mmCIF file with all atom_site columns, C-alpha atoms in Angstrom:
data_model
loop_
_atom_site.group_PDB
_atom_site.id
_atom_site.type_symbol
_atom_site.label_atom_id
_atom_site.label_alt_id
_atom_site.label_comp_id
_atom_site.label_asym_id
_atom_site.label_entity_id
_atom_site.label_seq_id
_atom_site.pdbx_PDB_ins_code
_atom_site.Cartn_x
_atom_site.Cartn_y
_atom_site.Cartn_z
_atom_site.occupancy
_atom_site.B_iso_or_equiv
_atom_site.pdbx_formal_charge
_atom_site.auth_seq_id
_atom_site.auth_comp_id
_atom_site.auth_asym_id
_atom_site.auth_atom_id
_atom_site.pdbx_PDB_model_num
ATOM 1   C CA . UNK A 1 1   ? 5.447   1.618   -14.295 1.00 0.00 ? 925  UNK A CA 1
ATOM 2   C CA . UNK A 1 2   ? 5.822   -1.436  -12.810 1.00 0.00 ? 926  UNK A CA 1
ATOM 3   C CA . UNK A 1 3   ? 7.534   -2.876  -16.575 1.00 0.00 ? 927  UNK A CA 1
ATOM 4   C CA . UNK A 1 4   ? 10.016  -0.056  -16.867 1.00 0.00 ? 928  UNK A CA 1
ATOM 5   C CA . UNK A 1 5   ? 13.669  -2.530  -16.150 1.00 0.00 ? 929  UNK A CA 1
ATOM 6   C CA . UNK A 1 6   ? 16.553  -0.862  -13.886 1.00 0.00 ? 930  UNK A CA 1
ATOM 7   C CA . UNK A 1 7   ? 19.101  1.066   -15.665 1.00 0.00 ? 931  UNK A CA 1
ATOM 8   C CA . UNK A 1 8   ? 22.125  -0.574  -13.975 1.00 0.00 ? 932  UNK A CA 1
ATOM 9   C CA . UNK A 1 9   ? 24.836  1.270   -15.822 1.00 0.00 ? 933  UNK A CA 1
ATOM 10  C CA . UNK A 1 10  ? 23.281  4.460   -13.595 1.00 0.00 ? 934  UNK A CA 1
ATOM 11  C CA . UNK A 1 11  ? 22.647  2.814   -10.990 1.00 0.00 ? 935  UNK A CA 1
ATOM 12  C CA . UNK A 1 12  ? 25.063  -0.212  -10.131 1.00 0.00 ? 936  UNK A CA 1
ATOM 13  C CA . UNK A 1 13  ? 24.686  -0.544  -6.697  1.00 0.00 ? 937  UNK A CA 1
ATOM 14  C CA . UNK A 1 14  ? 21.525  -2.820  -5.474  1.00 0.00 ? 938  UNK A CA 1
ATOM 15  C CA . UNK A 1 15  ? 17.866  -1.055  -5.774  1.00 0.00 ? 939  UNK A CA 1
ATOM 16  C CA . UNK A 1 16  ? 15.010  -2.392  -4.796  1.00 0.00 ? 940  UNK A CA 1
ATOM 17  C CA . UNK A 1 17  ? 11.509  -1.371  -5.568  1.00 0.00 ? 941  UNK A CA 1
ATOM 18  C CA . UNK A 1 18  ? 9.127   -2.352  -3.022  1.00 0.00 ? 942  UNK A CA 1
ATOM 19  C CA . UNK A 1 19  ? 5.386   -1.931  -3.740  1.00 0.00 ? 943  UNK A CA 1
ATOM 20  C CA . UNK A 1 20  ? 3.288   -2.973  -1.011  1.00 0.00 ? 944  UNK A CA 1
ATOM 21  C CA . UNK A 1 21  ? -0.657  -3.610  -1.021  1.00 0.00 ? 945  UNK A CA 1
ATOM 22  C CA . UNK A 1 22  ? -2.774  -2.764  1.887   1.00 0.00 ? 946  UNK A CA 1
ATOM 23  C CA . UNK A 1 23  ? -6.347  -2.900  2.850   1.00 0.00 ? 947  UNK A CA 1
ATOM 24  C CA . UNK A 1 24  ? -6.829  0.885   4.884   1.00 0.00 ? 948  UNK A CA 1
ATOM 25  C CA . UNK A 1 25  ? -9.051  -0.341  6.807   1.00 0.00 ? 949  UNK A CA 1
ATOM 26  C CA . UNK A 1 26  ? -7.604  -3.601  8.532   1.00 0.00 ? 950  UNK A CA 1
ATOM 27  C CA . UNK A 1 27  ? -5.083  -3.022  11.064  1.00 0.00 ? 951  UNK A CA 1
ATOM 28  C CA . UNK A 1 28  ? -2.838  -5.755  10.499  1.00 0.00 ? 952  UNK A CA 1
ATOM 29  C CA . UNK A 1 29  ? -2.037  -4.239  7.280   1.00 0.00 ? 953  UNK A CA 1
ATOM 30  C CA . UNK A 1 30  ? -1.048  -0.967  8.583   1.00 0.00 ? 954  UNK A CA 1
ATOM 31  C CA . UNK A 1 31  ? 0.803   -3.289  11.279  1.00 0.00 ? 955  UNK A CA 1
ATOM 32  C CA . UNK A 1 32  ? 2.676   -5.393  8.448   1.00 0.00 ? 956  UNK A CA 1
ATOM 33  C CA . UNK A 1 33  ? 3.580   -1.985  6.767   1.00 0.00 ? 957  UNK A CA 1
ATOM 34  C CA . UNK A 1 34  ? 5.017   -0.036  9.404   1.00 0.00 ? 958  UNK A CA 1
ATOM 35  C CA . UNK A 1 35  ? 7.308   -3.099  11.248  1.00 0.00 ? 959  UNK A CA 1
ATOM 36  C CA . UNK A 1 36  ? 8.627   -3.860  6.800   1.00 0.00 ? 960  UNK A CA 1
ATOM 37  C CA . UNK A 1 37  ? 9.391   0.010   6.437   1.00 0.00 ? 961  UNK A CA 1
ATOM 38  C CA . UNK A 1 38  ? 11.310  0.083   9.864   1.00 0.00 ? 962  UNK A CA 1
ATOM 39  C CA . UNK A 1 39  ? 12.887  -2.631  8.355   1.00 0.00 ? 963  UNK A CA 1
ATOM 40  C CA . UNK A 1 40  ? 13.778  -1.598  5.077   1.00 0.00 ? 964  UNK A CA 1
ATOM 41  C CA . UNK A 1 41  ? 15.099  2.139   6.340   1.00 0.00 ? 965  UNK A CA 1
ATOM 42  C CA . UNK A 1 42  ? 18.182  -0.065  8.411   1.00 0.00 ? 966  UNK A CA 1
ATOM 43  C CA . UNK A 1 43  ? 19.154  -1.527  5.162   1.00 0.00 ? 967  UNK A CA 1
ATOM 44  C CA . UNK A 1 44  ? 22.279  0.131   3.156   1.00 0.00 ? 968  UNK A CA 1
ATOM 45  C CA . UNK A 1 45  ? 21.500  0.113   0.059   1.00 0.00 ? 969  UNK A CA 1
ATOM 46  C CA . UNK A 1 46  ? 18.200  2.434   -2.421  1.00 0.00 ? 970  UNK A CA 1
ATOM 47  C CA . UNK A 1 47  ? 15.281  1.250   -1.822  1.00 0.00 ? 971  UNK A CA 1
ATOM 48  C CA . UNK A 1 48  ? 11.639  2.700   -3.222  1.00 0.00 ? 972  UNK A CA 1
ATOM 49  C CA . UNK A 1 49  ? 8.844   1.795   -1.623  1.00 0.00 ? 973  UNK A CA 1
ATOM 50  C CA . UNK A 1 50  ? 5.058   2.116   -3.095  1.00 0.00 ? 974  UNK A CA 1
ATOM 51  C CA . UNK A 1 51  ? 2.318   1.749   -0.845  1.00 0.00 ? 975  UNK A CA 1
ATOM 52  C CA . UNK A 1 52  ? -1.092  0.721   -3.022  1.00 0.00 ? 976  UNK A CA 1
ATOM 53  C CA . UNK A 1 53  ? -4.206  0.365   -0.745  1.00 0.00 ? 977  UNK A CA 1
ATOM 54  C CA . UNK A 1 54  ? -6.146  -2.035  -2.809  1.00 0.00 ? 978  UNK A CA 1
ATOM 55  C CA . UNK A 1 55  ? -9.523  -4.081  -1.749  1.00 0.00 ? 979  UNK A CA 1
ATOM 56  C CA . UNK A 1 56  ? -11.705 -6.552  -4.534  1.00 0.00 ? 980  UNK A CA 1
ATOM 57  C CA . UNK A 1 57  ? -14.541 -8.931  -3.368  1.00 0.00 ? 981  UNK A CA 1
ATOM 58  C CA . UNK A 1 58  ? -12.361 -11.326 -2.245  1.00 0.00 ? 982  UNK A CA 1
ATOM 59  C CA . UNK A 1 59  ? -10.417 -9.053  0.201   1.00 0.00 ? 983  UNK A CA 1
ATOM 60  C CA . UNK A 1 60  ? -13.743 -7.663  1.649   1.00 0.00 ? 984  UNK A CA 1
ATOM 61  C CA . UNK A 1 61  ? -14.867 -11.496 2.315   1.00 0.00 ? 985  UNK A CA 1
ATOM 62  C CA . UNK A 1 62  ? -11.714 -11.735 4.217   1.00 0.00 ? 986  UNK A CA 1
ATOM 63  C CA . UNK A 1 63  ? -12.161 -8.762  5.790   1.00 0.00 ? 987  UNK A CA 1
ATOM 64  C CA . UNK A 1 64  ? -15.898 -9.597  7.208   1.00 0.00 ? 988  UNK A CA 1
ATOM 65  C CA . UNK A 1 65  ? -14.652 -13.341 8.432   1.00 0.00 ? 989  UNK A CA 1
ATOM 66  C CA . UNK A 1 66  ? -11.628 -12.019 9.734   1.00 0.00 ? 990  UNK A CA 1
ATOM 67  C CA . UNK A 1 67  ? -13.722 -9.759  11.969  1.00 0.00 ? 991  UNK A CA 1
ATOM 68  C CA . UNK A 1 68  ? -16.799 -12.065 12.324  1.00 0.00 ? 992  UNK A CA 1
ATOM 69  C CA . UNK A 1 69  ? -19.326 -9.854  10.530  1.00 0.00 ? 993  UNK A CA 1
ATOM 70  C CA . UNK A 1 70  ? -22.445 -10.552 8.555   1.00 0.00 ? 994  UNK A CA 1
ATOM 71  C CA . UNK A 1 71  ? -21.698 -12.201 5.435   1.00 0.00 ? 995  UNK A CA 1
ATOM 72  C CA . UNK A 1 72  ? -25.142 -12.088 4.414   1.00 0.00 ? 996  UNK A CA 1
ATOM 73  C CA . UNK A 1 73  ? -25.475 -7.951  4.820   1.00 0.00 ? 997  UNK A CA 1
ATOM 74  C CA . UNK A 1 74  ? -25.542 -6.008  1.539   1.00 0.00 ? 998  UNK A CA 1
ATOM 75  C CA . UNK A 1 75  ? -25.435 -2.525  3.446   1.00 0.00 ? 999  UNK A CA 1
ATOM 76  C CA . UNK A 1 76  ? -21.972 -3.709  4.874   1.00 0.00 ? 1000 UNK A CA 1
ATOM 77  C CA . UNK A 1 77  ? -20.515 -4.633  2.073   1.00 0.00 ? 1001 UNK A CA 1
ATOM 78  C CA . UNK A 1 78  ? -21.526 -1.102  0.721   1.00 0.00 ? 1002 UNK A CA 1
ATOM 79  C CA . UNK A 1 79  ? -19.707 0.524   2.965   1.00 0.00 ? 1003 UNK A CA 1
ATOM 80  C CA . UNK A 1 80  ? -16.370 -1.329  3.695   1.00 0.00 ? 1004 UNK A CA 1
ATOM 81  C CA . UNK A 1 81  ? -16.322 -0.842  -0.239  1.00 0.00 ? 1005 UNK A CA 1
ATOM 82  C CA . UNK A 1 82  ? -17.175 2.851   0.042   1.00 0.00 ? 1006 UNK A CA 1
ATOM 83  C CA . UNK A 1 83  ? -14.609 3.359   2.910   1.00 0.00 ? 1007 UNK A CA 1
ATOM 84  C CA . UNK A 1 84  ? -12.051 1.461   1.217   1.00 0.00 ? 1008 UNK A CA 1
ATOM 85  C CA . UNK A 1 85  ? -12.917 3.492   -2.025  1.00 0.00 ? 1009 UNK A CA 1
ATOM 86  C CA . UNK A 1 86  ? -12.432 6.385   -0.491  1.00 0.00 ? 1010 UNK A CA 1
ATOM 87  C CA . UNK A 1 87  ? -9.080  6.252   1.827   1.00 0.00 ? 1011 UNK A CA 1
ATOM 88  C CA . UNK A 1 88  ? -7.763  4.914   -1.324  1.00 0.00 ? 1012 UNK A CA 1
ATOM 89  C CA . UNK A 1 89  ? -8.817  8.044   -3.400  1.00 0.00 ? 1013 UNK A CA 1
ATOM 90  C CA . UNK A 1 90  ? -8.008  10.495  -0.424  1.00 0.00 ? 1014 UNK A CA 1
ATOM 91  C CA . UNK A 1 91  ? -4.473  8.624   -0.078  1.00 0.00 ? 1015 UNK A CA 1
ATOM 92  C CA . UNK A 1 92  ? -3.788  8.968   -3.977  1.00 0.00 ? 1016 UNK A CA 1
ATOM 93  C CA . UNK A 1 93  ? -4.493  12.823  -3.679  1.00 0.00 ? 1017 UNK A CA 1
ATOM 94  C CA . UNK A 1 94  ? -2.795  13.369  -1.231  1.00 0.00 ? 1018 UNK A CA 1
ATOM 95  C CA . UNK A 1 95  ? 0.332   12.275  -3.001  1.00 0.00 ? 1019 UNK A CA 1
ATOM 96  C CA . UNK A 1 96  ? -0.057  15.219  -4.846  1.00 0.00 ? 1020 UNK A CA 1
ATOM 97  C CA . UNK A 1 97  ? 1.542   17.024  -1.326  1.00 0.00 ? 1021 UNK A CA 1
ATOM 98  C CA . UNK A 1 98  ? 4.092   14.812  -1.500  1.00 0.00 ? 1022 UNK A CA 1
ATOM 99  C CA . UNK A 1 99  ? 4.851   11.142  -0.703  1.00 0.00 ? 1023 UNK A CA 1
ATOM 100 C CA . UNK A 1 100 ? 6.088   11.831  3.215   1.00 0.00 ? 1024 UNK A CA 1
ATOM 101 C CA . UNK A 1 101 ? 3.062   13.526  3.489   1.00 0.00 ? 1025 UNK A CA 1
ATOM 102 C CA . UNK A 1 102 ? 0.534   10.962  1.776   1.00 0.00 ? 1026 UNK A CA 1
ATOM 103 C CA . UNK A 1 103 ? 2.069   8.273   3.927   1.00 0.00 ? 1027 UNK A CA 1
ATOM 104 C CA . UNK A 1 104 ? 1.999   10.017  7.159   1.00 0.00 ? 1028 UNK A CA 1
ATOM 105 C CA . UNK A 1 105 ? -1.352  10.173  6.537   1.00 0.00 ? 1029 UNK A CA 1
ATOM 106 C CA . UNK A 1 106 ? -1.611  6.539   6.382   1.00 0.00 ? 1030 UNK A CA 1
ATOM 107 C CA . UNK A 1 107 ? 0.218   6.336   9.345   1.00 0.00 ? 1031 UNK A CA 1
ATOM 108 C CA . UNK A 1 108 ? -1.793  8.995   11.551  1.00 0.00 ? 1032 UNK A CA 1
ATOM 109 C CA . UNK A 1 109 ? -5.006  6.820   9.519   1.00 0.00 ? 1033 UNK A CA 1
ATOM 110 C CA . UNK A 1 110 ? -4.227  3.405   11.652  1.00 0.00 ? 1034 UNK A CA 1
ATOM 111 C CA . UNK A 1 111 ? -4.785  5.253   14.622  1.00 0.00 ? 1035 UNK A CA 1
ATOM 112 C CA . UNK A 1 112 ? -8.417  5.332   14.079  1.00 0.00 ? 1036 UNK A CA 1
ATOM 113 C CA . UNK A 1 113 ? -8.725  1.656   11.729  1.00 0.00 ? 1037 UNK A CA 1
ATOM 114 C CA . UNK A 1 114 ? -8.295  0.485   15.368  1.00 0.00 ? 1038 UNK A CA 1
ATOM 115 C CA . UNK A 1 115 ? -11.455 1.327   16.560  1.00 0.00 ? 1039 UNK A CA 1
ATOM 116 C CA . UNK A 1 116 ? -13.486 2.288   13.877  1.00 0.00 ? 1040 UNK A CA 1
ATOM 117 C CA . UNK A 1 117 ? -12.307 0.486   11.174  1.00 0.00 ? 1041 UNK A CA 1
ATOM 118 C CA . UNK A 1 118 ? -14.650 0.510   7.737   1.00 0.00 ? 1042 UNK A CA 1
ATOM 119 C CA . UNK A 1 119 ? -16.897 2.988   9.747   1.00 0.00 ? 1043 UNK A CA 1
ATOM 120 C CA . UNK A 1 120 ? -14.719 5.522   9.421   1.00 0.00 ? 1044 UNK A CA 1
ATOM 121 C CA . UNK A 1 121 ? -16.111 8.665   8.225   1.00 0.00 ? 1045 UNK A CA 1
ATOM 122 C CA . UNK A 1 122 ? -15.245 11.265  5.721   1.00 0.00 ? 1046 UNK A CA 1
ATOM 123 C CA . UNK A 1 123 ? -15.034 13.513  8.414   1.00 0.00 ? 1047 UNK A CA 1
ATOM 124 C CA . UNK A 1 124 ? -12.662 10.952  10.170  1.00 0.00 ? 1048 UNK A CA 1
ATOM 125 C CA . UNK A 1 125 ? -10.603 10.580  7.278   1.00 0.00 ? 1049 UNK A CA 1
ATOM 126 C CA . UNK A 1 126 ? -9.811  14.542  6.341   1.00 0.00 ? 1050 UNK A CA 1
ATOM 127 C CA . UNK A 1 127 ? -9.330  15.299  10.218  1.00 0.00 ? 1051 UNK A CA 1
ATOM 128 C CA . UNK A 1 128 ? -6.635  12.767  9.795   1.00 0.00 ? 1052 UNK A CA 1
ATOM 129 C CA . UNK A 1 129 ? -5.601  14.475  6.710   1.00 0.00 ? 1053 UNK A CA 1
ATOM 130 C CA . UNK A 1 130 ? -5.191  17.668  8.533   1.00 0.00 ? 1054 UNK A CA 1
ATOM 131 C CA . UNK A 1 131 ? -3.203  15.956  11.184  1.00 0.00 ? 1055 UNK A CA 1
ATOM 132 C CA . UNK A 1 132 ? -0.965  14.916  8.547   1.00 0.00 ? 1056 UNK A CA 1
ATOM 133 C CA . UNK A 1 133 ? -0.356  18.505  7.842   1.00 0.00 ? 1057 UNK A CA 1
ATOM 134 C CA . UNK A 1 134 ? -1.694  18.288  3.993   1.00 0.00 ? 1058 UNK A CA 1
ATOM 135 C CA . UNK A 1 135 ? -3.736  21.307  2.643   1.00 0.00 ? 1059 UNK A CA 1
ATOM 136 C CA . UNK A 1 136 ? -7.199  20.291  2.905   1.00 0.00 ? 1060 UNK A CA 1
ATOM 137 C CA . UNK A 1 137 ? -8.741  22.530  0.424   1.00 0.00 ? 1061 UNK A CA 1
ATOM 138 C CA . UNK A 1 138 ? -6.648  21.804  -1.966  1.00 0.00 ? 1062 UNK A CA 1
ATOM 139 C CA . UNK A 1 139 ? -6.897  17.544  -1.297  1.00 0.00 ? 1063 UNK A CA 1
ATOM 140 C CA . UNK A 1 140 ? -10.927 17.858  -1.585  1.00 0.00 ? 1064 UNK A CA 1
ATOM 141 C CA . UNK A 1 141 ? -10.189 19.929  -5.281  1.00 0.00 ? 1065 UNK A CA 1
ATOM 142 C CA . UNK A 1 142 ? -7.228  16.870  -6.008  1.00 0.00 ? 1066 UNK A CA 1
ATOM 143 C CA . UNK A 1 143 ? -9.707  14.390  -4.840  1.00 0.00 ? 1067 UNK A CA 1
ATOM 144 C CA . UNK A 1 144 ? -12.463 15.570  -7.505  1.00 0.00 ? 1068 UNK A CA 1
ATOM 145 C CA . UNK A 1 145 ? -10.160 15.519  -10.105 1.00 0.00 ? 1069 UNK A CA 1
ATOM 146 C CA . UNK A 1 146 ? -9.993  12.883  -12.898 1.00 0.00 ? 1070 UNK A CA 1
ATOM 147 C CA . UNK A 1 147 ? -6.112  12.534  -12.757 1.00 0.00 ? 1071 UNK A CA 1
ATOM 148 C CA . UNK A 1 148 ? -6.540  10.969  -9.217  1.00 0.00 ? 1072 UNK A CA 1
ATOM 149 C CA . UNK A 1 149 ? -9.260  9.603   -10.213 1.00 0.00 ? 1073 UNK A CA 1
ATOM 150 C CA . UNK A 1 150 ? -6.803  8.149   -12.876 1.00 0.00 ? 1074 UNK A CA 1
ATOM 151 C CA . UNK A 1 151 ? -4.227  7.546   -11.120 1.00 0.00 ? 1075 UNK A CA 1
ATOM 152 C CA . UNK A 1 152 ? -6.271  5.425   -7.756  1.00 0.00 ? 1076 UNK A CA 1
ATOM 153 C CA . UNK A 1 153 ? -7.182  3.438   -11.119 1.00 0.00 ? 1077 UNK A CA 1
ATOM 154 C CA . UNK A 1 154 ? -3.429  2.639   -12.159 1.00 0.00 ? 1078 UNK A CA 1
ATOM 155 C CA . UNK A 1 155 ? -3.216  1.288   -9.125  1.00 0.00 ? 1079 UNK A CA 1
ATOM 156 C CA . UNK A 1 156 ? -6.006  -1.159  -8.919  1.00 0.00 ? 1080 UNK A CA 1
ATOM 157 C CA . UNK A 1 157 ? -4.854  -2.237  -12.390 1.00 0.00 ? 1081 UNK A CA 1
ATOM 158 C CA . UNK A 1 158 ? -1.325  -3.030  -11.585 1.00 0.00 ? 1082 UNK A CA 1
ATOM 159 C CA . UNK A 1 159 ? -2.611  -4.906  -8.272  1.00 0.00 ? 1083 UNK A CA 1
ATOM 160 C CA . UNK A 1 160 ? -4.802  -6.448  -11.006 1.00 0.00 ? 1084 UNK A CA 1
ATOM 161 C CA . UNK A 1 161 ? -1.986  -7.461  -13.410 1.00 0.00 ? 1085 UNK A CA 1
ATOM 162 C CA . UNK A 1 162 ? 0.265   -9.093  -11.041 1.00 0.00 ? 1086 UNK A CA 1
ATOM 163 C CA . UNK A 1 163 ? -2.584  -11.130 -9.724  1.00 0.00 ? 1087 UNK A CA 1
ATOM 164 C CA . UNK A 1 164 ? -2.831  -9.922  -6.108  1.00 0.00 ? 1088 UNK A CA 1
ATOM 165 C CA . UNK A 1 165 ? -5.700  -11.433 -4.291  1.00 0.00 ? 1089 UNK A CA 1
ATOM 166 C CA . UNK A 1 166 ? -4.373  -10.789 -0.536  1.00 0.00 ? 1090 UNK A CA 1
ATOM 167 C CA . UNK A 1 167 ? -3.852  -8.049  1.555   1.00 0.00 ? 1091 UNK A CA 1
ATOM 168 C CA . UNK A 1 168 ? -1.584  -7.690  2.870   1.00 0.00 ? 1092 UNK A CA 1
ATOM 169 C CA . UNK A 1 169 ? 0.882   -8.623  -0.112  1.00 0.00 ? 1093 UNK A CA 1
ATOM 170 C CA . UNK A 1 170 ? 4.330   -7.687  -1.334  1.00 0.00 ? 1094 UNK A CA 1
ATOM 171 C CA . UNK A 1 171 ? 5.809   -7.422  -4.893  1.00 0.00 ? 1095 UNK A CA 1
ATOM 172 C CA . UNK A 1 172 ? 9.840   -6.955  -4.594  1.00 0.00 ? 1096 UNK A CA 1
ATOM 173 C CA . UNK A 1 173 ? 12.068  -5.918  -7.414  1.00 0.00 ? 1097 UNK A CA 1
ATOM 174 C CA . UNK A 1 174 ? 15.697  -5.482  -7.279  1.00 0.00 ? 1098 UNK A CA 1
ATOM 175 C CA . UNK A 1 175 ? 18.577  -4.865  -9.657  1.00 0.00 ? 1099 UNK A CA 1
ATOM 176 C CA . UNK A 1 176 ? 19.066  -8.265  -9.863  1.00 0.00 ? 1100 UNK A CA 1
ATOM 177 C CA . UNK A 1 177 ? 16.248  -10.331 -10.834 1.00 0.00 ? 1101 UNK A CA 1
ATOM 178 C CA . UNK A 1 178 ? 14.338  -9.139  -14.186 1.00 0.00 ? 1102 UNK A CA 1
ATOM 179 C CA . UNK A 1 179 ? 11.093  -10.138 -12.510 1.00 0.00 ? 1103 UNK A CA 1
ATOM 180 C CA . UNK A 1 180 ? 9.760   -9.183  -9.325  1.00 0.00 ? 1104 UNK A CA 1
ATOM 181 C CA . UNK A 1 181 ? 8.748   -11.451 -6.248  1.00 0.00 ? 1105 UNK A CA 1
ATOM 182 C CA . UNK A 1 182 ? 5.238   -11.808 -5.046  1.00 0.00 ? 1106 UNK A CA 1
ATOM 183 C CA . UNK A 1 183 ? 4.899   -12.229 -1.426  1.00 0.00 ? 1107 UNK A CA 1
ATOM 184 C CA . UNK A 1 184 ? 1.637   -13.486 -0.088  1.00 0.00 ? 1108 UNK A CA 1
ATOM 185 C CA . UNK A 1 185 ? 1.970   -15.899 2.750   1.00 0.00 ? 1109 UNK A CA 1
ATOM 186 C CA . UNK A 1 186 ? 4.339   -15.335 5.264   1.00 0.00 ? 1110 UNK A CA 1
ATOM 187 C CA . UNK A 1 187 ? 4.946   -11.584 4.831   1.00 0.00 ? 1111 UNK A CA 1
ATOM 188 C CA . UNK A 1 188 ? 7.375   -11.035 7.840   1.00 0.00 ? 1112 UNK A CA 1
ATOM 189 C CA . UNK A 1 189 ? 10.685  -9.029  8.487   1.00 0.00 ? 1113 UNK A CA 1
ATOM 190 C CA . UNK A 1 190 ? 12.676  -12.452 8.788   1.00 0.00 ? 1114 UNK A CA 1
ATOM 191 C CA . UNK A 1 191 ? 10.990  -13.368 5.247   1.00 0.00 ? 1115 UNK A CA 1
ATOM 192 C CA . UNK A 1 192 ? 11.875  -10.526 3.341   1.00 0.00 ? 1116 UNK A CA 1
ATOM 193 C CA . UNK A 1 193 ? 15.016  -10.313 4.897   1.00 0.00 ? 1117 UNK A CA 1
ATOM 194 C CA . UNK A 1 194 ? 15.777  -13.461 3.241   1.00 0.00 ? 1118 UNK A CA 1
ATOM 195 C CA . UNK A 1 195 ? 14.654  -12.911 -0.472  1.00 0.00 ? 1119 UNK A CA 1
ATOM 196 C CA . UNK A 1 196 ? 16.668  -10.012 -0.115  1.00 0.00 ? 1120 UNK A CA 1
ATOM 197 C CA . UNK A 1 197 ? 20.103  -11.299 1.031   1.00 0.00 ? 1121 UNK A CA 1
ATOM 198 C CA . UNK A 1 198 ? 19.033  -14.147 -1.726  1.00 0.00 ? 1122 UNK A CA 1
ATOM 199 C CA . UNK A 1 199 ? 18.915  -11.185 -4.241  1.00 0.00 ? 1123 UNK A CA 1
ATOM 200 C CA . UNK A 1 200 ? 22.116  -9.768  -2.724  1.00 0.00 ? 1124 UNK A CA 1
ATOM 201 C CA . UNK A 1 201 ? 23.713  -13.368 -2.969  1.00 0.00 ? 1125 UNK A CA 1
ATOM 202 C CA . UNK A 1 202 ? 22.876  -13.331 -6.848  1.00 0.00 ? 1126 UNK A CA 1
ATOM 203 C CA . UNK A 1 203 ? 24.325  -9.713  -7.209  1.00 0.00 ? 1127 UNK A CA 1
ATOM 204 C CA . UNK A 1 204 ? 27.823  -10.795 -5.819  1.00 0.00 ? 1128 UNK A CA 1
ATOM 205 C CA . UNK A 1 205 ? 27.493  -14.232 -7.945  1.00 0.00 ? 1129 UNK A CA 1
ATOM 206 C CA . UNK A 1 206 ? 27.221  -11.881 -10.939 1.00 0.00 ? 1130 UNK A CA 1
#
């Protein structure tokens, strides 16, 4: 997906592809999201945006110091990788409704990451689901199924390809550049902002 190159004789004008990696469960992350998309719906120009929640050891680690929590407690571990596991899964089949809808679920999602964070229940997470307005019989049979199964697994393998070891992170490619830009450090409006008037700069150069 991630290796197919930009057709620019269809599509001339500057595209971006914008995949962004979040932990579900960490609120700065839906944060991050929320203020780039605001962002990137002002600018003029396609853009494509891919959310990916992701999570590995490393993340969790962050997670727990971020939020001063045992680092010694197996049973926690369990479950921020269980809750992770399964917003992730949940979010993929609910794709299935449609991208609006899979993301306004991630939206309505941070509402309860503020307080409850990885001890969110299933329960929690399809009530959101059917605040979102997605067809909750038929995102328990999509959830169960081995293409989202599948699919959730795509993902972790592309965050795994490219090397991503934060969350939040950024991966931009344009119509410009024939390889994308990882952004780990720094991932602010102002800062994408910039590597995308750099990107625009190179267009105009061309």
């Amino acid at each position: 997906m991630l290796d197919m190159p930009l057709n620019q004789k269809k599509e001339p004008a500057h595209v971006l592809d914008i995949y962004l990696f979040i932990d579900p469960i960490d609120t700065s992350c839906h944060q991050c999201a929320t203020e780039i998309l605001d962002f990137l719906n002002t600018l003029n120009m396609k853009v494509y945006t891919h959310f990916i929640p992701y999570f590995n050891l490393k993340t969790i680690d962050e997670y727990i110091k971020k939020y001063q929590l045992p680092t010694t407690d197996l049973t926690l571990r369990n479950k921020i990788y269980e809750t992770d596991y399964l917003i992730g899964l949940t979010y993929k089949a609910a794709t299935f409704q449609g991208k609006r809808k899979a993301r306004q679920f991630l939206a309505q999602l941070k509402v309860l990451t503020d307080t409850y964070r990885h001890n969110l229940t299933d329960e929690d997470i399809l009530g959101i689901a059917e605040l979102s307005n997605l067809d909750l019989s038929m995102l328990l049979e999509d959830r169960q199924s081995e293409n989202a199964k599948y699919l959730y697994q795509k993902d972790l393998e592309i965050a795994h390809k490219f090397s991503i070891s934060k969350v939040p992170s950024i991966i931009v490619f344009d119509s410009c550049r024939p390889n994308g830009i990882l952004i780990e450090e720094d991932i602010t409006v102002s800062h994408i902002q910039h590597v995308i008037e750099t990107s625009m700069d190179c267009l105009k150069a061309k």
